XYZ file of C-alpha atoms in Angstrom:
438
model
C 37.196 -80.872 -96.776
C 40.778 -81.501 -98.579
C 38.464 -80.612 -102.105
C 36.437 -77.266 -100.554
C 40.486 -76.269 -100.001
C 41.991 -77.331 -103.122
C 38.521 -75.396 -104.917
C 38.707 -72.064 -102.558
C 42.419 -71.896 -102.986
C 42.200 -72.348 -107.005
C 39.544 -69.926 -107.077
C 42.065 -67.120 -104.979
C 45.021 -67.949 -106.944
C 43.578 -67.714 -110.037
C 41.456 -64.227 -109.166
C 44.915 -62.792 -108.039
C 46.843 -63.870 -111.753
C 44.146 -62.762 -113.514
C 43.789 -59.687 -112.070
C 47.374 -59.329 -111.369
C 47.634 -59.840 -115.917
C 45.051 -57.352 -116.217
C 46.985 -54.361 -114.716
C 50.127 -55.575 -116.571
C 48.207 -55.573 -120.143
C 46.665 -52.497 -119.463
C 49.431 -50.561 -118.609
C 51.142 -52.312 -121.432
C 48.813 -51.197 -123.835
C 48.507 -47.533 -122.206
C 52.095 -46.849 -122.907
C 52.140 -48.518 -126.081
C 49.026 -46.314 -127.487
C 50.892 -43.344 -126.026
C 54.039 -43.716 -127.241
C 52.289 -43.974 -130.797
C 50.300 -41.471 -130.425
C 53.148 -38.779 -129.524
C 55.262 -40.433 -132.463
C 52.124 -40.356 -135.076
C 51.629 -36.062 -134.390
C 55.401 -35.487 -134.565
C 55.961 -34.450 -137.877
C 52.855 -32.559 -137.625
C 54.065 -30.133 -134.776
C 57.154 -29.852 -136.715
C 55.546 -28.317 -139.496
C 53.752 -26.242 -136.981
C 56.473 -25.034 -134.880
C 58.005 -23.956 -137.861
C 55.114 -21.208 -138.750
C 55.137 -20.104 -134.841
C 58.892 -19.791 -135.197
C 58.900 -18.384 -138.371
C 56.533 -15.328 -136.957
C 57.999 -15.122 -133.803
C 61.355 -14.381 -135.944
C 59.592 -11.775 -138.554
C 58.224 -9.900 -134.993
C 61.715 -9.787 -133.932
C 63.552 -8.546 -136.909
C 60.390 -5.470 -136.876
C 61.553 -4.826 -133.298
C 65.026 -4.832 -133.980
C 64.781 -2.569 -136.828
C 62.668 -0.368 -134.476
C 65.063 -0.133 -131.515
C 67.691 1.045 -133.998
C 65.725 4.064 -134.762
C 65.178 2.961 -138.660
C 61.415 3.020 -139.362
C 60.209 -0.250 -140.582
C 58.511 -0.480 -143.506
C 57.828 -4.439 -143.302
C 54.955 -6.464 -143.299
C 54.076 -10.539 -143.856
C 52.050 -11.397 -145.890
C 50.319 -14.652 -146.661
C 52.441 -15.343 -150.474
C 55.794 -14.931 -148.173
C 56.172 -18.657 -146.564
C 58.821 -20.325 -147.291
C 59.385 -23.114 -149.493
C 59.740 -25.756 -147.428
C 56.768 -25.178 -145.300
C 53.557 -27.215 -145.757
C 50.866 -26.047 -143.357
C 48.264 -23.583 -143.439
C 47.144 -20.401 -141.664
C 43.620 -18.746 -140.331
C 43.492 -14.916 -139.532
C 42.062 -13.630 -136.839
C 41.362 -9.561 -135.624
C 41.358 -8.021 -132.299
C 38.152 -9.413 -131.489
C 38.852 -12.975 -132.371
C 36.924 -12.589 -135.393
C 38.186 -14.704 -138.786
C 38.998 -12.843 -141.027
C 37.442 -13.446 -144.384
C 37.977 -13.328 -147.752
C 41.513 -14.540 -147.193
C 43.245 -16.631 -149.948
C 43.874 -20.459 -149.252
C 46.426 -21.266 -152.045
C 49.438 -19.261 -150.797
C 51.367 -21.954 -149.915
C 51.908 -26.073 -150.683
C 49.378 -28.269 -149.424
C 46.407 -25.601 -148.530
C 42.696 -27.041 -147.537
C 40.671 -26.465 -150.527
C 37.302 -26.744 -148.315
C 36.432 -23.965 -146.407
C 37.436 -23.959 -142.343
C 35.634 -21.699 -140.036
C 36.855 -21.191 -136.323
C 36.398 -18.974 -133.443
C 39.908 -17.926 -131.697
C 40.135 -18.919 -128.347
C 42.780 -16.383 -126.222
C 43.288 -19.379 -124.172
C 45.444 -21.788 -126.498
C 47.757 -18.750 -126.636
C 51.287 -20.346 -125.178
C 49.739 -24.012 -125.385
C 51.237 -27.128 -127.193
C 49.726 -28.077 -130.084
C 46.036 -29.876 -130.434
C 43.794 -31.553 -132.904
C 40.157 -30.349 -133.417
C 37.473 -31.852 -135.461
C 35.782 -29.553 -138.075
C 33.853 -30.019 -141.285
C 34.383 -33.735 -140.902
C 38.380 -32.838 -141.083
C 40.965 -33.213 -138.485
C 42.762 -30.215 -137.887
C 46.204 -30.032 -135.587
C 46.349 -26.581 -134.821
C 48.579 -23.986 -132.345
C 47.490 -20.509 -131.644
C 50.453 -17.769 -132.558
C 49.760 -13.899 -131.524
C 51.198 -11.597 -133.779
C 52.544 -7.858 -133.713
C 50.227 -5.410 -134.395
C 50.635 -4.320 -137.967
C 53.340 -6.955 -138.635
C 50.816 -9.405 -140.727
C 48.565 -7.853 -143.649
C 46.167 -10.064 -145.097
C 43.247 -9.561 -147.532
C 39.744 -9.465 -146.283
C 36.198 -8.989 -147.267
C 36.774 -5.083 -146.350
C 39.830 -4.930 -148.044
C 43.262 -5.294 -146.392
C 43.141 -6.310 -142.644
C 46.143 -6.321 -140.049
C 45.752 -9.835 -138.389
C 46.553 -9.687 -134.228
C 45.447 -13.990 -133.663
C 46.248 -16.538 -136.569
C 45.601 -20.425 -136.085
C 48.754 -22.870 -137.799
C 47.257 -25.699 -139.139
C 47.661 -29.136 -140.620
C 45.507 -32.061 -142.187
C 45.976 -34.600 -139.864
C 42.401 -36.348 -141.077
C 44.537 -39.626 -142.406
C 46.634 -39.469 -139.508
C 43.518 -39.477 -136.661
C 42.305 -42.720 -138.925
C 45.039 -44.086 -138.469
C 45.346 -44.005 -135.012
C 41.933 -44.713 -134.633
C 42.700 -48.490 -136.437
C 45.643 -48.903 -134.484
C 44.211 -48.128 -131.235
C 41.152 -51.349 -132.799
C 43.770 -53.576 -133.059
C 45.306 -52.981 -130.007
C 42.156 -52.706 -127.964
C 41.309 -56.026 -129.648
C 44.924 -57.327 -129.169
C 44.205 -57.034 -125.220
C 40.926 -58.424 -125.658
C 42.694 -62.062 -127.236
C 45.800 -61.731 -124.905
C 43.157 -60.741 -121.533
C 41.234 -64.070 -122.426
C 44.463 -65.933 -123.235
C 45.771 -64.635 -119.900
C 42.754 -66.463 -118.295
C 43.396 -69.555 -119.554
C 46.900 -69.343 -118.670
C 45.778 -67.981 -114.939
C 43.633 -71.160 -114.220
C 46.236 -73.474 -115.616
C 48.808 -71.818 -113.554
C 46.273 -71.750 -110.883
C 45.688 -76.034 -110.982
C 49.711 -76.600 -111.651
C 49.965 -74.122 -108.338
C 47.869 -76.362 -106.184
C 49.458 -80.027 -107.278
C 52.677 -80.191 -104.681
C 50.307 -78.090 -102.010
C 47.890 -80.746 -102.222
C 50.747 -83.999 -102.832
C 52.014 -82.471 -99.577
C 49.159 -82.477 -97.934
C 48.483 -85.879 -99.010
C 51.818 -87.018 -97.661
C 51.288 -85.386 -94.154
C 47.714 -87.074 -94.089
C 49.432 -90.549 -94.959
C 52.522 -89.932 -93.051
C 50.626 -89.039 -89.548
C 47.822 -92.429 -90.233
C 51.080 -94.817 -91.049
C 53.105 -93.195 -87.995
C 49.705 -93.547 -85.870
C 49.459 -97.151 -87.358
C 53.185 -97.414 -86.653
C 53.359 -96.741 -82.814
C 49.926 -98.506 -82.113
C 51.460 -101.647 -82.391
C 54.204 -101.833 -80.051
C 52.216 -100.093 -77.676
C 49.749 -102.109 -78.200
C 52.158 -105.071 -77.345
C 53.558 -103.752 -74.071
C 50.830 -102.538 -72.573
C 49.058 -105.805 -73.273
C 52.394 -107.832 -71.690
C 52.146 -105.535 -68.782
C 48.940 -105.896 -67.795
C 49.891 -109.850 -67.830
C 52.262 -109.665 -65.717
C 49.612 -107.958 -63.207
C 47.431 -110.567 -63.549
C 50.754 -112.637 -61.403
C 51.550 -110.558 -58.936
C 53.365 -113.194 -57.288
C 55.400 -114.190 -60.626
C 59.378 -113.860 -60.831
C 61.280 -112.280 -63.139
C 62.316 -115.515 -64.549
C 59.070 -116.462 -65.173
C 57.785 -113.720 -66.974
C 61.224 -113.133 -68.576
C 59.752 -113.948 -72.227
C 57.324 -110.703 -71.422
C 59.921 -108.557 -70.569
C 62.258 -109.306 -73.439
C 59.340 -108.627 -75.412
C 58.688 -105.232 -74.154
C 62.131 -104.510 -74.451
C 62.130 -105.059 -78.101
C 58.938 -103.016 -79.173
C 60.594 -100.338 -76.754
C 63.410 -100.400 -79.225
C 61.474 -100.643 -81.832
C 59.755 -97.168 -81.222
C 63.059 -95.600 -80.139
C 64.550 -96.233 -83.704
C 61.099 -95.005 -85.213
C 60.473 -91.912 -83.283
C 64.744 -91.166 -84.301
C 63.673 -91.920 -88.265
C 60.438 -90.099 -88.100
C 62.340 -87.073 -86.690
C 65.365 -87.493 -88.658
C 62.687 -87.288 -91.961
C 60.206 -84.193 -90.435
C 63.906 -82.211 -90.138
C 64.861 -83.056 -93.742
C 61.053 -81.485 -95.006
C 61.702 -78.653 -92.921
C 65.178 -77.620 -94.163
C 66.350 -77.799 -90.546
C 69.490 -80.255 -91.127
C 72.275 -78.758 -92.937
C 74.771 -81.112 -95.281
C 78.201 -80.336 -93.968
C 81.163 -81.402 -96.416
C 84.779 -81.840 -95.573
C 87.279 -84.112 -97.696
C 87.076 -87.910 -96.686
C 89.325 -90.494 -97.324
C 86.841 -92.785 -99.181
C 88.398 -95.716 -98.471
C 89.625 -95.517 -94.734
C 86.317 -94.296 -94.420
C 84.377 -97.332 -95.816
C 86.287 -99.824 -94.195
C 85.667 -98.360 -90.886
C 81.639 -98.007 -90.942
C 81.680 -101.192 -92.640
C 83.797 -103.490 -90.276
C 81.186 -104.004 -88.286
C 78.855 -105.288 -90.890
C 81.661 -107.905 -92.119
C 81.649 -109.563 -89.001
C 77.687 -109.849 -88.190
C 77.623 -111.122 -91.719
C 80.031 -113.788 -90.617
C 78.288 -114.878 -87.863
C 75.251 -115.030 -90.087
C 76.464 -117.237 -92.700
C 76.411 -114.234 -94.683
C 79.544 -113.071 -97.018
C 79.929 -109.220 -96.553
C 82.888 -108.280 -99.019
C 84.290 -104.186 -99.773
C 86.075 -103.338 -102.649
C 86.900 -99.607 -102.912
C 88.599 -97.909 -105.589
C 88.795 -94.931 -104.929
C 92.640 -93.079 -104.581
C 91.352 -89.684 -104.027
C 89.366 -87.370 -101.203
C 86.034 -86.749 -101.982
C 83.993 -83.926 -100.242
C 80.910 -85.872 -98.188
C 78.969 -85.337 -95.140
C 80.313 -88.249 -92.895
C 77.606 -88.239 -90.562
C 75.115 -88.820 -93.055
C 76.568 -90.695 -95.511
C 77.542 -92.986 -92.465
C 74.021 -92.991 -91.653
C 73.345 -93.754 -95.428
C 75.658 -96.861 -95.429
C 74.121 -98.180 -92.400
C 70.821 -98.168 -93.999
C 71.607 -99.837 -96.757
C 73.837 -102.682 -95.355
C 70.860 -103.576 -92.784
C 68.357 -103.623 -95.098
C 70.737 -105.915 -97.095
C 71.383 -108.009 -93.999
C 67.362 -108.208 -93.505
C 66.343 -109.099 -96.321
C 68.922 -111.749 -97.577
C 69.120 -115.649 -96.307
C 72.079 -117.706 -94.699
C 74.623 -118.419 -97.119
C 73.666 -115.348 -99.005
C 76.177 -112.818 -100.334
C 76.633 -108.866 -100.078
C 79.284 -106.718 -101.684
C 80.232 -102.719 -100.700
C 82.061 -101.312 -103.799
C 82.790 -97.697 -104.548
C 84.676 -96.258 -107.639
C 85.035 -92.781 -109.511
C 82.914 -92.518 -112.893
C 82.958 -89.722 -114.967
C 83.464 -86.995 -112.405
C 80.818 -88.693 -109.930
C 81.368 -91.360 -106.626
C 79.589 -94.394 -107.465
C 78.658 -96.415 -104.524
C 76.761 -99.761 -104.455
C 75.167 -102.225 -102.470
C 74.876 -105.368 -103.899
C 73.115 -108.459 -102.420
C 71.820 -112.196 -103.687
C 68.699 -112.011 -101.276
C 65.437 -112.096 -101.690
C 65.193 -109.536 -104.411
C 62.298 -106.601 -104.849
C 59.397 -106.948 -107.350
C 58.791 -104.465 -110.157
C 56.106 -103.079 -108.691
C 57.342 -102.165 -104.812
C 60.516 -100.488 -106.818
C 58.015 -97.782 -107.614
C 57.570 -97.333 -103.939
C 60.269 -98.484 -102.464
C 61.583 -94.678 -101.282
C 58.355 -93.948 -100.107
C 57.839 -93.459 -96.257
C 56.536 -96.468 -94.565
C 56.574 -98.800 -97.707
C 56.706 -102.374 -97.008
C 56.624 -105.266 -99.442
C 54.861 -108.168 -97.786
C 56.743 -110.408 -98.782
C 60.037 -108.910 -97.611
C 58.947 -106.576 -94.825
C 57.457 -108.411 -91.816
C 57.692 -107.404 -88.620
C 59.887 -110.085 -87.591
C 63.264 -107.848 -88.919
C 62.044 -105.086 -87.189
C 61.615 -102.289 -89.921
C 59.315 -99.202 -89.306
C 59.732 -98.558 -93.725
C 60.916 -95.251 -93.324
C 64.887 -96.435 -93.798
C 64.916 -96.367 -97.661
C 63.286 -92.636 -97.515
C 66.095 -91.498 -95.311
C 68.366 -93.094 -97.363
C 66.987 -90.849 -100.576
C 66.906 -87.530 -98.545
C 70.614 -88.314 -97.591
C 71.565 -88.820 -101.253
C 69.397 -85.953 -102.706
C 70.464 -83.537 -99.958
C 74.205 -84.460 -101.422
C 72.814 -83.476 -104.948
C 72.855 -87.336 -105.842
C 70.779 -89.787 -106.752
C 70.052 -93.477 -105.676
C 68.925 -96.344 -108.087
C 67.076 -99.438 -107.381
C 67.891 -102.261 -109.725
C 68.140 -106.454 -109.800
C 71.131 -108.445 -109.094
C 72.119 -111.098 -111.280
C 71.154 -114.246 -110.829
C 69.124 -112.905 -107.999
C 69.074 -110.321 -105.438
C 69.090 -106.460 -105.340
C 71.734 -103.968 -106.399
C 71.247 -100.171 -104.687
C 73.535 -97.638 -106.514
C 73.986 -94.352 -105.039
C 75.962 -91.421 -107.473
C 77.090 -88.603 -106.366
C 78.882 -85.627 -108.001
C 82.299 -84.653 -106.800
C-alpha cells in the first residue's frame, strides 16, 4: 500500500513540474522570439517611415503653397530621394494598378529583379509588414499620395501616381530569423527534456521525508502499541489473581499491588513522553527564552540528583563556569537535565561516578554529562536519539525506560537551535555534550 502511494504521488508531482516547466519555457521562449523579432525589423521600418514621412511632408509643403494663393508648380519625382535613404518604391494609379515602365535605379540599394504587386486600399494607415514575392522578402507600408503631387514614368508615358508601396529587402533578415527561431525551438526541445529529468528527480527527492515520516509514524504507533501492551498486560494479569482469592488481604497480595502500581507509573511517564514528542512534530510547543542565571540554575535542578547519587554509592559532582546570563527555556532545559542525569543514574553501577559541568566556548553554552557507567556501543550511538531505542544490554526493563527520553532530549536541544553529541568517557563510560548558541 505504502509503495502504490509513494508511486501515485511521484507520478502527480512529477506531471504537475513538468507541466508546470512547460508553460514557463514556453512563455520564455514566446517573449524571447518576440522581442527579436520586433528588434530584427527595426531598422527596416526606419528606413520606411522615412519615405512615408518624407511624402507626407512634400504633400504638405503643396498644400501650404496652395492655401497661400501661390500656384504650385511642384511635383516628386522618383530621382528626388534623398541621400540618406535606402529603400525602394512601387507606383500605383487610381485603380490600384502598378504602374509600369518605372525606373528601379533612382535611388541606393534598388531591387534589380522585377517586383509585381497588386495595391491593397486596406494597408492604407497600417504598420508595416513583410510579404513574400519572387522568392524575396519584401517589408513594405502602403503611403497614399496627393493627386498630381508624384509624376513617374510609365509605359504610356508620364503617369501621376495616387498608391505607392515603400519597400525594403528584408530576404537576409527573414533567414535569419528563421535560424534563430531553429535554435530556439530546438533550445526548448533540450531544456523541455532536461526539465523532465529534473521534474522526476525533484519528484523522488519530494517524496523521501513524506515517506521517512510515514515510516516513523508506522514505527512510532507499533513500538507505542508494543510499549503499553506490556504493563497492561502485567496488571490486568495481577488483577485477575487477586480474583482468583477473594478472601486474600491486602498484605497478602501486597507484592501484586506494588506491582501494578509500578507499570501504572510506568505508562503515566510514557503516555507524558509520547505526548510531550507528538507536540514537538506538530509545532504545538513554543521555546520561551528569558535570561537565567546558569549557575543558580544548575545547582538547583541538580541538588536533587547529588543526593540520590549519594545514597546510591554514586558520586554526582557540578562544576559550572559560567559568570554570565544566558537566554534558555527553563522549563525545558530543566526537563533536558533531568533526562540526562537519570539516564546517567540508570545506566551506571555503585561506586560509579557522574559529573554536571557547563562553561562558555566560543560564543556557545557547553553543557555535559559525564558518567563512568556502563558505556554505549558504536553501533546503538547511531540510534541512540531515535524514539524507543533500547540497547539490550543497557536498557532492560528493570530501570524502567519507555526509550523515548534521549529523543526528547534532542527535540529540546534542536528546538534551542543546539545540538547534542554522544561520545565515550575515558577510561569508561559515556560523555553527552549539549551546545548551544548564546
Amino acid at each position: 500500500m505504502t509503495k502504490l502511494i509513494n508511486r501515485r504521488q511521484q507520478i502527480d508531482n512529477f506531471a504537475t513540474l513538468a507541466l508546470g516547466l512547460m508553460v514557463i519555457f514556453s512563455f520564455l521562449a514566446g517573449v524571447i522570439f518576440w522581442i527579436y523579432t520586433f528588434t530584427i525589423y527595426d531598422n527596416s521600418d526606419r528606413v520606411i517611415n522615412q519615405y512615408v514621412a518624407y511624402y507626407q511632408q512634400s504633400d504638405n509643403d503643396d498644400s501650404t503653397d496652395t492655401d497661400s494663393g501661390k500656384k504650385s508648380t511642384k511635383s516628386v519625382t522618383m530621382n528626388h530621394y534623398p541621400e540618406e535613404f535606402r529603400g525602394n518604391m512601387l507606383y500605383f494609379d487610381e485603380k490600384g494598378n502598378q504602374i509600369e515602365g518605372q525606373a528601379t535605379n533612382g535611388a541606393k540599394n534598388v531591387l534589380n529583379r522585377k517586383v509585381t504587386l497588386k495595391f491593397d486600399k486596406d494597408d492604407l494607415g497600417e504598420s508595416p509588414k513583410t510579404v513574400y514575392k519572387n522568392k524575396t522578402y519584401l517589408r513594405i507600408q502602403a503611403v497614399k499620395f496627393k493627386k498630381g503631387s508624384v509624376i513617374v514614368p510609365g509605359k504610356d508615358g508620364v503617369q501621376s501616381a495616387a498608391y505607392g508601396y515603400v519597400f525594403v529587402d528584408v530576404t537576409d533578415t527573414v533567414v535569419n530569423l528563421k535560424k534563430f527561431q531553429d535554435v530556439l525551438i530546438w533550445s526548448f526541445i533540450w531544456a523541455f527534456i532536461f526539465a523532465l529529468f529534473f521534474a522526476y528527480y525533484v519528484s523522488r527527492q519530494s517524496m523521501k521525508p513524506i515517506l521517512r515520516a510515514w515510516q516513523q509514524q508506522q514505527d512510532f504507533v507499533n513500538n507505542a502499541a508494543h510499549e503499553l501492551r506490556t504493563p497492561m498486560s502485567v496488571i490486568q494479569g495481577k488483577l485477575e489473581t487477586m480474583l482468583t482469592k477473594p478472601t486474600a488481604t491486602i498484605r497478602e497480595e501486597s507484592e501484586a499491588v506494588i506491582l501494578s502500581l509500578s507499570e501504572v507509573r510506568r505508562l503515566n511517564s510514557l503516555t507524558n513522553n509520547m505526548l510531550t514528542l507528538a507536540k514537538s512534530g506538530s509545532n504545538m510547543t513554543k521555546i520561551e527564552k528569558e535570561k537565567t542565571d546558569i549557575k543558580a540554575f544548575m545547582d538547583k535542578v541538580l541538588s536533587p540528583y547529588v543526593e540520590m547519587g549519594s545514597l546510591s554509592d554514586k558520586k554526582v559532582s557540578l562544576d559550572v563556569d559560567v559568570n554570565q546570563e544566558v537566554g534558555i527555556d527553563r522549563k525545558r532545559i530543566h526537563q533536558l537535565l533531568v533526562l540526562l542525569m537519570d539516564n546517567a543514574l540508570k545506566y551506571s553501577d555503585d561506586g560509579d561516578a557522574i559529573r554536571v559541568s557547563a562553561k562558555i566556548e566560543k560564543r556557545r553554552l557547553v553543557i555535559a554529562v559525564a558518567d563512568t557507567g556502563r558505556g554505549i556501543s558504536a553501533s546503538a550511538k547511531k540510534h541512540i536519539f531515535d524514539r524507543f531505542y533500547r540497547e539490550d544490554k543497557t536498557g532492560n526493563r528493570k530501570t524502567g525506560g519507555t526509550g523515548l527520553g534521549l529523543s526528547i532530549a534532542e527535540w529540546i536541544v534542536r528546538a534551542h537551535n543546539g545540538k547534542i553529541i554522544v561520545m565515550d568517557n575515558k577510561p569508561k563510560g559515556t560523555i553527552f555534550k549539549v551546545i548551544l548558541p548564546l
